[in-house]
Short mmCIF file of C-alpha atoms in Angstrom, two decimals:
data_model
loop_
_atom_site.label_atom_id
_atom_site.label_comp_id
_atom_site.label_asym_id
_atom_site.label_seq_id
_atom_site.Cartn_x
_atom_site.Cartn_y
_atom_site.Cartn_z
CA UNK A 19 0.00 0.00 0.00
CA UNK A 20 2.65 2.50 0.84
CA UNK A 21 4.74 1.65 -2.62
CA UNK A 22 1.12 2.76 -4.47
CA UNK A 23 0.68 5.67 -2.46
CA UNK A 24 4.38 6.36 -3.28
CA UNK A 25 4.41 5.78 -6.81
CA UNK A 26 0.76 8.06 -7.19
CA UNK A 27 2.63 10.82 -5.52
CA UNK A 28 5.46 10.66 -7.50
CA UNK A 29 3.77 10.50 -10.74
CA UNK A 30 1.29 13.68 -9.44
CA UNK A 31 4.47 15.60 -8.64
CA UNK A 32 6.12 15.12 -11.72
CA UNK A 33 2.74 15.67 -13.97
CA UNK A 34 2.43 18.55 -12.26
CA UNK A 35 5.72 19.98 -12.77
CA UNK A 36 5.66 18.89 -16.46
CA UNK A 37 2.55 20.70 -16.88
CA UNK A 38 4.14 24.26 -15.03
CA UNK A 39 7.13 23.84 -17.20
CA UNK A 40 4.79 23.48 -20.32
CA UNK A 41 3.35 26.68 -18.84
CA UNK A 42 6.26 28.94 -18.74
CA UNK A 43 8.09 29.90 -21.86
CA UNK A 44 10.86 32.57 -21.53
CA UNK A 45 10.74 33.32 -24.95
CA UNK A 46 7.00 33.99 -25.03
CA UNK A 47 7.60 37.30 -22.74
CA UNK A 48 7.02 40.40 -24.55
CA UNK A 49 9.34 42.72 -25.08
CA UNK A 50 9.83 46.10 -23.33
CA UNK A 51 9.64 48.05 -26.66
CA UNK A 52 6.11 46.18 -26.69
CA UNK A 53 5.50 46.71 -23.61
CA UNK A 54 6.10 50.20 -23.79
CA UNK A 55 3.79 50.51 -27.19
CA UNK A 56 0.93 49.30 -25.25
CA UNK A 57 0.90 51.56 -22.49
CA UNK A 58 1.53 54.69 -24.98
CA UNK A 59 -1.53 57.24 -25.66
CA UNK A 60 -2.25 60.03 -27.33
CA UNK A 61 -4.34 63.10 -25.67
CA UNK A 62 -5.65 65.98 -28.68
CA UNK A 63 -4.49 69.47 -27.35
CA UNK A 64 -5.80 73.28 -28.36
CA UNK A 65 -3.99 76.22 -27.95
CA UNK A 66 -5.18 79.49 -26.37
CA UNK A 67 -4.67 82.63 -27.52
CA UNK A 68 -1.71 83.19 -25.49
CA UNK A 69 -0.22 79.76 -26.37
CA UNK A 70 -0.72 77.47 -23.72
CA UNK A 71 -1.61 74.34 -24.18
CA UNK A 72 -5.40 72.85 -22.85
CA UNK A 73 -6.28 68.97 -23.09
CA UNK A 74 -10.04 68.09 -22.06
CA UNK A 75 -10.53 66.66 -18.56
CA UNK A 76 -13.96 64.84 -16.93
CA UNK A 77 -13.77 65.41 -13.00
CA UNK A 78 -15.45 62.83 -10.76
CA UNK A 79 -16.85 61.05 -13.90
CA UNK A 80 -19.27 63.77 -14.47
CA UNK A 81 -18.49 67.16 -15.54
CA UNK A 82 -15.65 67.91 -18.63
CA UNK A 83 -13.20 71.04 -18.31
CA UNK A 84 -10.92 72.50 -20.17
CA UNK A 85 -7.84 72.48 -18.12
CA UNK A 86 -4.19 73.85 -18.93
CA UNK A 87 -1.27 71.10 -19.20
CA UNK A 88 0.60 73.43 -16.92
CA UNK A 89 4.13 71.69 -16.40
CA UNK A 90 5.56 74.68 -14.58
CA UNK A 91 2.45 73.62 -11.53
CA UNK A 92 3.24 70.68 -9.29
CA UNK A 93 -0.14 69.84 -8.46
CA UNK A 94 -3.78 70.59 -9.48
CA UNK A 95 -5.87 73.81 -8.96
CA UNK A 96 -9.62 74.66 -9.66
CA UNK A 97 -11.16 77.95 -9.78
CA UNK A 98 -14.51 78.54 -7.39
CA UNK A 99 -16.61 78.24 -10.57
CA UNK A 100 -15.43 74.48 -10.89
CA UNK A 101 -15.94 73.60 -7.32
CA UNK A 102 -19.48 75.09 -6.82
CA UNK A 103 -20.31 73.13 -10.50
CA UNK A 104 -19.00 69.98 -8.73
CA UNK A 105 -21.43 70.95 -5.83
CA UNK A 106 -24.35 71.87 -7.96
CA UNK A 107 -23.96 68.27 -9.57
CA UNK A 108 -23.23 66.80 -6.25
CA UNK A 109 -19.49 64.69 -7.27
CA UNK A 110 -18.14 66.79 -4.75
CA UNK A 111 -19.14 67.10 -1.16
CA UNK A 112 -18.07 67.76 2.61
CA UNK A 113 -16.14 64.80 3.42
CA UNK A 114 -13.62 65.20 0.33
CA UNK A 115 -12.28 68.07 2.27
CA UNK A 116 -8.57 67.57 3.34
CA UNK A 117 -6.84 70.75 4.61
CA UNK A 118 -5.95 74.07 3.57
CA UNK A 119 -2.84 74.94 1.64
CA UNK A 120 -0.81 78.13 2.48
CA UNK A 121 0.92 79.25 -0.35
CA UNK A 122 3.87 82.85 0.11
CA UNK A 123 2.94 85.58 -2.83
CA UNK A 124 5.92 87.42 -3.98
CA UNK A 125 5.26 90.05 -1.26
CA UNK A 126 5.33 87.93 1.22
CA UNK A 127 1.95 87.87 1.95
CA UNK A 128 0.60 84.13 3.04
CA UNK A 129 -3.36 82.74 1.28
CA UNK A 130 -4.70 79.77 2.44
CA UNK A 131 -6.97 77.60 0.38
CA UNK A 132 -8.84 74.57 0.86
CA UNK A 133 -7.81 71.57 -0.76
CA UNK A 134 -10.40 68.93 -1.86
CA UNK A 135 -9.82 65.33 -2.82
CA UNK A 136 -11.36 64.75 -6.41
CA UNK A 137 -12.12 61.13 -6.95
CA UNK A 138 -10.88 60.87 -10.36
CA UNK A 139 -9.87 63.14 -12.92
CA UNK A 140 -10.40 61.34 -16.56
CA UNK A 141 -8.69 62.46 -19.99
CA UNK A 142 -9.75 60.25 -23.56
CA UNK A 143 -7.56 59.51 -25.70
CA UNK A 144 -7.51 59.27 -29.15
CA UNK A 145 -8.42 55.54 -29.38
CA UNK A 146 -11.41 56.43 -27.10
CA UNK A 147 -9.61 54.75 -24.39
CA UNK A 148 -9.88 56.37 -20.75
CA UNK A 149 -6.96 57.05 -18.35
CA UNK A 150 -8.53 57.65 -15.14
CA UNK A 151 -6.43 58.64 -11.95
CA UNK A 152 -8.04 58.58 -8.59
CA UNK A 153 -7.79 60.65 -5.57
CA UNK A 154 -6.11 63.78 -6.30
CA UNK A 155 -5.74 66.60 -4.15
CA UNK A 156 -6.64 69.82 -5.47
CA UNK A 157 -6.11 73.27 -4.21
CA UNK A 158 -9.32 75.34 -5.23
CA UNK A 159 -8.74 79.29 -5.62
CA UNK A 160 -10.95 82.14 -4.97
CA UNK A 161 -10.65 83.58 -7.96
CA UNK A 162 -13.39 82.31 -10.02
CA UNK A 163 -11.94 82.87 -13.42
CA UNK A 164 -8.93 80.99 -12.80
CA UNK A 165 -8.25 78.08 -15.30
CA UNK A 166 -7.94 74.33 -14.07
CA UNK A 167 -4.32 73.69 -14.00
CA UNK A 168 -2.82 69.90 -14.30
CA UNK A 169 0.64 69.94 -13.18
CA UNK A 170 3.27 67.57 -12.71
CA UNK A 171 1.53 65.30 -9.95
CA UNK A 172 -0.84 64.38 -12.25
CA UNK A 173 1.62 64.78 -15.96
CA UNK A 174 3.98 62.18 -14.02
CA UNK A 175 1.09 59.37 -13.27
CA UNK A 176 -0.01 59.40 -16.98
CA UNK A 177 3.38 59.70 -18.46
CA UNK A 178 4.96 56.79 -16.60
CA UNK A 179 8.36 57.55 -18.36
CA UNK A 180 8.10 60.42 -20.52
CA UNK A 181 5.84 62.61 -22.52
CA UNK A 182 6.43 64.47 -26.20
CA UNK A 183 4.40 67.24 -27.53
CA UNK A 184 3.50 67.10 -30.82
CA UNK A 185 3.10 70.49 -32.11
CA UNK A 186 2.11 69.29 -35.92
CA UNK A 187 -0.74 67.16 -34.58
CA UNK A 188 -1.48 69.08 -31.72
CA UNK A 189 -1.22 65.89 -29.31
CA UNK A 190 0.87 64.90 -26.44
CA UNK A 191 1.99 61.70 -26.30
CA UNK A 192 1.94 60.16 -23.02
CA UNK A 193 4.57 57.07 -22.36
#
């Protein structure tokens, strides 16, 4: 009895090792240049008047913006006229509040501002394809005709390694 139970767990090890080995192939693994092809998108731009450069956002899965690709800004910023439109249409509300942020003017003088946490802010590629990042903290401004701003925090998350601007086709290429 135990040379049968010996010779069944043998031949159940080595089936099932044959059968992992038959499952892993080196040489199937995609390369990095693939790799790196698959996770590349495109986002249309439009220029302003004054030459920067706007790409269209959706905030909380509801409302689209026009915001600035603003590489010079290290975080996100909404104007009042965003946040009370993500109030009116309820994506935003009380308990996404997370603090104030003091920022120093050139003066010296010190403004505070509440920051909100906004659930996910959405851009569309080309392809139709969605790139969605989730919980980012932005600093909302008084002043109500302030543009949205997407800085770096958020340029960084969709550009894994790098980003190009393509000023012929008026895209930016996200990699």
């Amino acid at each position: 009895m135990r040379k049968i139970f010996a010779i069944l767990l043998a031949a159940t090890l080595f089936t099932a090792c044959e059968q992992k080995k038959d499952q892993y192939n080196p040489y199937a693994i995609k390369s990095t240049a693939e790799k790196k092809q698959k996770n590349t998108f495109e986002v249309d731009f439009k220029k302003t008047e004054s030459n920067l450069k706007t790409i269209h956002v959706k905030l909380n899965d509801k409302n689209g913006y026009d915001a600035l690709f603003d590489t010079g800004c290290s975080g996100m910023l909404i104007s009042s006229m965003e946040f009370n439109d993500l109030i009116k249409s309820q994506t935003i509300t009380v308990s996404d509040y997370v603090g104030v942020a003091v920022s120093f003017i050139a003066d010296g003088s010190e403004i505070k501002n509440p920051i909100y946490n906004i659930r996910s802010v959405t851009v569309v590629d080309k392809k139709g394809e969605a790139h969605v990042l989730r919980d980012i903290k932005a600093t909302v401004v008084e002043n109500p005709g302030a543009a949205i701003l997407i800085g770096n925090s958020l340029i960084d998350q969709w550009a894994k390694n790098s980003y190009t601007i393509d000023l012929t086709k008026k895209v930016i290429r996200f990699q």
